[in-house]
Amino acid sequence: MRTRLALVGLAILAFAGLPACRKKSAEPKPDLLANAYGAEPDWNDPQHIIPLSYTEAQGKRLFYDKCVWCHADATPAGPSNRSNLTPTPPLLNDGATLNSLSDDYVQNIITLGGSAMGKSAMMPPWGRTLTQDEIHELISYIRAIAQPPYQPPVRPGPKYSVK
Ligand code: HEC
Protein backbone atom coordinates (compact mmCIF):
# COMPACT_ATOMS: atom_id res chain seq x y z
CA MET A 1 0.00 0.00 0.00
CA ARG A 2 2.71 2.40 1.02
CA THR A 3 4.79 1.60 -2.06
CA ARG A 4 1.75 2.12 -4.29
CA LEU A 5 1.10 5.50 -2.68
CA ALA A 6 4.72 6.41 -3.08
CA LEU A 7 4.62 5.40 -6.75
CA VAL A 8 1.50 7.51 -7.37
CA GLY A 9 3.19 10.38 -5.61
CA LEU A 10 6.28 9.99 -7.77
CA ALA A 11 4.17 9.86 -10.91
CA ILE A 12 2.37 13.10 -9.96
CA LEU A 13 5.66 14.78 -9.18
CA ALA A 14 7.13 13.64 -12.49
CA PHE A 15 4.14 14.95 -14.48
CA ALA A 16 4.06 18.22 -12.57
CA GLY A 17 7.75 18.63 -13.22
CA LEU A 18 7.62 17.82 -16.91
CA PRO A 19 6.16 20.99 -18.46
CA ALA A 20 8.59 23.13 -16.48
CA CYS A 21 11.51 21.03 -17.68
CA ARG A 22 10.35 21.16 -21.29
CA LYS A 23 9.97 24.92 -21.18
CA LYS A 24 13.49 25.32 -19.81
CA SER A 25 15.14 23.24 -22.49
CA ALA A 26 13.05 24.88 -25.23
CA GLU A 27 14.30 28.44 -24.53
CA PRO A 28 17.79 28.39 -23.06
CA LYS A 29 18.50 31.83 -21.66
CA PRO A 30 21.71 33.40 -22.91
CA ASP A 31 24.09 33.98 -20.03
CA LEU A 32 24.81 37.66 -20.50
CA LEU A 33 27.60 37.74 -17.93
CA ALA A 34 29.41 34.62 -19.09
CA ASN A 35 31.29 36.43 -21.84
CA ALA A 36 31.25 39.97 -20.52
CA TYR A 37 35.01 40.25 -20.18
CA GLY A 38 35.83 37.91 -23.04
CA ALA A 39 34.89 40.38 -25.76
CA GLU A 40 34.47 44.07 -26.43
CA PRO A 41 32.25 45.66 -29.07
CA ASP A 42 34.30 47.85 -31.41
CA TRP A 43 33.70 51.38 -30.10
CA ASN A 44 33.43 52.69 -33.65
CA ASP A 45 31.15 49.88 -34.84
CA PRO A 46 29.08 48.03 -32.18
CA GLN A 47 28.18 45.30 -34.71
CA HIS A 48 31.85 44.27 -34.75
CA ILE A 49 32.66 42.25 -31.63
CA ILE A 50 36.36 42.00 -30.76
CA PRO A 51 37.23 38.73 -28.95
CA LEU A 52 39.65 39.27 -26.06
CA SER A 53 42.34 36.92 -24.80
CA TYR A 54 42.61 36.30 -21.05
CA THR A 55 45.30 38.99 -20.69
CA GLU A 56 43.31 41.51 -22.73
CA ALA A 57 40.20 40.75 -20.68
CA GLN A 58 42.13 41.50 -17.48
CA GLY A 59 43.11 44.81 -19.07
CA LYS A 60 39.47 45.52 -19.88
CA ARG A 61 38.51 44.98 -16.25
CA LEU A 62 41.25 47.40 -15.12
CA PHE A 63 40.31 49.97 -17.78
CA TYR A 64 36.66 50.11 -16.64
CA ASP A 65 37.83 50.30 -13.03
CA LYS A 66 40.58 52.93 -13.28
CA CYS A 67 40.77 54.70 -16.64
CA VAL A 68 37.26 55.09 -18.09
CA TRP A 69 36.51 58.04 -15.79
CA CYS A 70 38.88 60.32 -17.72
CA HIS A 71 39.42 58.47 -20.99
CA ALA A 72 35.76 57.49 -21.67
CA ASP A 73 34.69 54.56 -23.81
CA ALA A 74 32.39 54.26 -26.81
CA THR A 75 30.08 56.81 -25.19
CA PRO A 76 32.28 59.89 -24.57
CA ALA A 77 29.24 61.68 -23.17
CA GLY A 78 28.73 58.83 -20.70
CA PRO A 79 30.12 58.31 -17.21
CA SER A 80 33.40 60.13 -17.84
CA ASN A 81 34.69 63.60 -17.12
CA ARG A 82 36.63 63.57 -20.38
CA SER A 83 35.03 66.64 -21.94
CA ASN A 84 36.05 68.77 -18.92
CA LEU A 85 39.74 67.87 -19.12
CA THR A 86 42.43 69.92 -20.83
CA PRO A 87 44.18 68.43 -22.68
CA THR A 88 41.39 66.02 -23.61
CA PRO A 89 42.66 62.47 -22.93
CA PRO A 90 42.76 60.32 -26.07
CA LEU A 91 40.11 57.62 -26.37
CA LEU A 92 42.12 54.48 -25.62
CA ASN A 93 40.95 52.84 -28.88
CA ASP A 94 42.34 55.81 -30.82
CA GLY A 95 44.80 53.93 -33.01
CA ALA A 96 45.72 57.04 -34.97
CA THR A 97 47.18 58.49 -31.76
CA LEU A 98 48.32 55.42 -29.83
CA ASN A 99 49.48 52.89 -32.46
CA SER A 100 52.67 54.85 -33.12
CA LEU A 101 53.63 54.85 -29.40
CA SER A 102 55.86 51.94 -28.40
CA ASP A 103 54.85 49.51 -25.66
CA ASP A 104 57.80 50.79 -23.58
CA TYR A 105 56.66 54.40 -23.84
CA VAL A 106 53.04 53.53 -22.97
CA GLN A 107 54.21 51.38 -20.06
CA ASN A 108 56.27 54.34 -18.82
CA ILE A 109 53.56 56.97 -19.09
CA ILE A 110 51.04 54.73 -17.30
CA THR A 111 53.58 53.87 -14.59
CA LEU A 112 55.14 57.33 -14.11
CA GLY A 113 52.30 59.62 -15.19
CA GLY A 114 52.13 62.38 -17.78
CA SER A 115 54.46 64.88 -16.13
CA ALA A 116 57.39 62.42 -16.01
CA MET A 117 57.07 61.96 -19.77
CA GLY A 118 56.74 65.62 -20.73
CA LYS A 119 52.94 65.36 -20.98
CA SER A 120 50.13 66.80 -18.86
CA ALA A 121 50.14 66.01 -15.14
CA MET A 122 46.40 65.41 -15.57
CA MET A 123 47.45 61.88 -16.55
CA PRO A 124 48.21 60.37 -13.12
CA PRO A 125 51.04 57.92 -12.31
CA TRP A 126 49.78 54.37 -11.66
CA GLY A 127 53.05 52.71 -10.63
CA ARG A 128 52.07 52.52 -6.98
CA THR A 129 48.49 51.43 -7.67
CA LEU A 130 48.95 48.85 -10.41
CA THR A 131 51.61 46.17 -10.84
CA GLN A 132 53.73 46.06 -14.01
CA ASP A 133 51.79 42.94 -15.01
CA GLU A 134 48.50 44.83 -14.69
CA ILE A 135 49.89 47.70 -16.79
CA HIS A 136 50.99 45.13 -19.37
CA GLU A 137 47.40 43.78 -19.37
CA LEU A 138 46.05 47.32 -19.91
CA ILE A 139 48.39 47.83 -22.87
CA SER A 140 47.31 44.54 -24.47
CA TYR A 141 43.67 45.62 -24.08
CA ILE A 142 44.41 49.05 -25.62
CA ARG A 143 46.17 47.32 -28.54
CA ALA A 144 43.28 44.86 -28.99
CA ILE A 145 40.59 47.54 -29.33
CA ALA A 146 42.64 49.98 -31.44
CA GLN A 147 40.97 51.44 -34.56
CA PRO A 148 42.65 51.46 -36.99
CA PRO A 149 43.96 48.08 -35.76
CA TYR A 150 47.36 47.96 -34.10
CA GLN A 151 50.18 46.26 -36.01
CA PRO A 152 53.02 45.20 -33.70
CA PRO A 153 56.41 46.41 -34.96
CA VAL A 154 58.31 43.87 -37.03
CA ARG A 155 60.97 42.37 -34.81
CA PRO A 156 64.38 41.41 -36.18
CA GLY A 157 64.89 37.67 -36.58
CA PRO A 158 67.23 35.67 -34.32
CA LYS A 159 70.77 37.03 -34.58
CA TYR A 160 72.54 33.73 -34.02
CA SER A 161 71.78 30.43 -35.64
CA VAL A 162 71.84 27.35 -33.44
CA LYS A 163 74.40 25.69 -35.72
C1 HEC B 1 42.49 61.89 -13.97
C2 HEC B 1 42.27 61.62 -15.37
C3 HEC B 1 42.96 60.44 -15.99
C4 HEC B 1 42.93 59.12 -15.61
C5 HEC B 1 42.15 58.52 -14.44
C6 HEC B 1 43.72 58.38 -16.56
N1 HEC B 1 44.23 59.22 -17.50
FE1 HEC B 1 45.43 58.72 -19.07
N2 HEC B 1 45.50 60.65 -19.68
C7 HEC B 1 44.87 61.70 -19.05
C8 HEC B 1 45.15 62.93 -19.79
C9 HEC B 1 44.63 64.32 -19.45
C10 HEC B 1 45.98 62.57 -20.87
C11 HEC B 1 46.56 63.48 -21.96
C12 HEC B 1 47.96 63.88 -21.56
C13 HEC B 1 48.58 64.80 -22.58
O1 HEC B 1 48.30 64.67 -23.77
O2 HEC B 1 49.38 65.67 -22.17
C14 HEC B 1 46.17 61.12 -20.78
C15 HEC B 1 46.94 60.39 -21.67
C16 HEC B 1 47.08 59.02 -21.64
C17 HEC B 1 47.79 58.24 -22.65
C18 HEC B 1 48.43 58.77 -23.91
C19 HEC B 1 49.79 59.33 -23.68
C20 HEC B 1 50.29 59.99 -24.94
O3 HEC B 1 51.51 60.20 -24.99
O4 HEC B 1 49.54 60.34 -25.86
C21 HEC B 1 47.69 56.93 -22.27
C22 HEC B 1 48.26 55.72 -23.00
C23 HEC B 1 46.92 56.90 -21.04
N3 HEC B 1 46.58 58.17 -20.69
C24 HEC B 1 46.59 55.74 -20.37
C25 HEC B 1 45.82 55.70 -19.20
C26 HEC B 1 45.47 54.48 -18.53
C27 HEC B 1 45.85 53.08 -18.98
C28 HEC B 1 44.72 54.84 -17.44
C29 HEC B 1 44.14 53.93 -16.38
C30 HEC B 1 45.09 53.15 -15.62
C31 HEC B 1 44.60 56.29 -17.45
N4 HEC B 1 45.28 56.77 -18.53
C32 HEC B 1 43.90 57.01 -16.51
C33 HEC B 1 44.07 61.64 -17.93
C34 HEC B 1 43.80 60.49 -17.20
Coordinates of C-alpha atoms in Angstrom, one line a residue, residues 33-107:
L33 CA 27.6 37.7 -17.9
A34 CA 29.4 34.6 -19.1
N35 CA 31.3 36.4 -21.8
A36 CA 31.2 40.0 -20.5
Y37 CA 35.0 40.2 -20.2
G38 CA 35.8 37.9 -23.0
A39 CA 34.9 40.4 -25.8
E40 CA 34.5 44.1 -26.4
P41 CA 32.3 45.7 -29.1
D42 CA 34.3 47.8 -31.4
W43 CA 33.7 51.4 -30.1
N44 CA 33.4 52.7 -33.7
D45 CA 31.1 49.9 -34.8
P46 CA 29.1 48.0 -32.2
Q47 CA 28.2 45.3 -34.7
H48 CA 31.9 44.3 -34.8
I49 CA 32.7 42.2 -31.6
I50 CA 36.4 42.0 -30.8
P51 CA 37.2 38.7 -29.0
L52 CA 39.7 39.3 -26.1
S53 CA 42.3 36.9 -24.8
Y54 CA 42.6 36.3 -21.0
T55 CA 45.3 39.0 -20.7
E56 CA 43.3 41.5 -22.7
A57 CA 40.2 40.8 -20.7
Q58 CA 42.1 41.5 -17.5
G59 CA 43.1 44.8 -19.1
K60 CA 39.5 45.5 -19.9
R61 CA 38.5 45.0 -16.2
L62 CA 41.2 47.4 -15.1
F63 CA 40.3 50.0 -17.8
Y64 CA 36.7 50.1 -16.6
D65 CA 37.8 50.3 -13.0
K66 CA 40.6 52.9 -13.3
C67 CA 40.8 54.7 -16.6
V68 CA 37.3 55.1 -18.1
W69 CA 36.5 58.0 -15.8
C70 CA 38.9 60.3 -17.7
H71 CA 39.4 58.5 -21.0
A72 CA 35.8 57.5 -21.7
D73 CA 34.7 54.6 -23.8
A74 CA 32.4 54.3 -26.8
T75 CA 30.1 56.8 -25.2
P76 CA 32.3 59.9 -24.6
A77 CA 29.2 61.7 -23.2
G78 CA 28.7 58.8 -20.7
P79 CA 30.1 58.3 -17.2
S80 CA 33.4 60.1 -17.8
N81 CA 34.7 63.6 -17.1
R82 CA 36.6 63.6 -20.4
S83 CA 35.0 66.6 -21.9
N84 CA 36.0 68.8 -18.9
L85 CA 39.7 67.9 -19.1
T86 CA 42.4 69.9 -20.8
P87 CA 44.2 68.4 -22.7
T88 CA 41.4 66.0 -23.6
P89 CA 42.7 62.5 -22.9
P90 CA 42.8 60.3 -26.1
L91 CA 40.1 57.6 -26.4
L92 CA 42.1 54.5 -25.6
N93 CA 41.0 52.8 -28.9
D94 CA 42.3 55.8 -30.8
G95 CA 44.8 53.9 -33.0
A96 CA 45.7 57.0 -35.0
T97 CA 47.2 58.5 -31.8
L98 CA 48.3 55.4 -29.8
N99 CA 49.5 52.9 -32.5
S100 CA 52.7 54.8 -33.1
L101 CA 53.6 54.8 -29.4
S102 CA 55.9 51.9 -28.4
D103 CA 54.8 49.5 -25.7
D104 CA 57.8 50.8 -23.6
Y105 CA 56.7 54.4 -23.8
V106 CA 53.0 53.5 -23.0
Q107 CA 54.2 51.4 -20.1

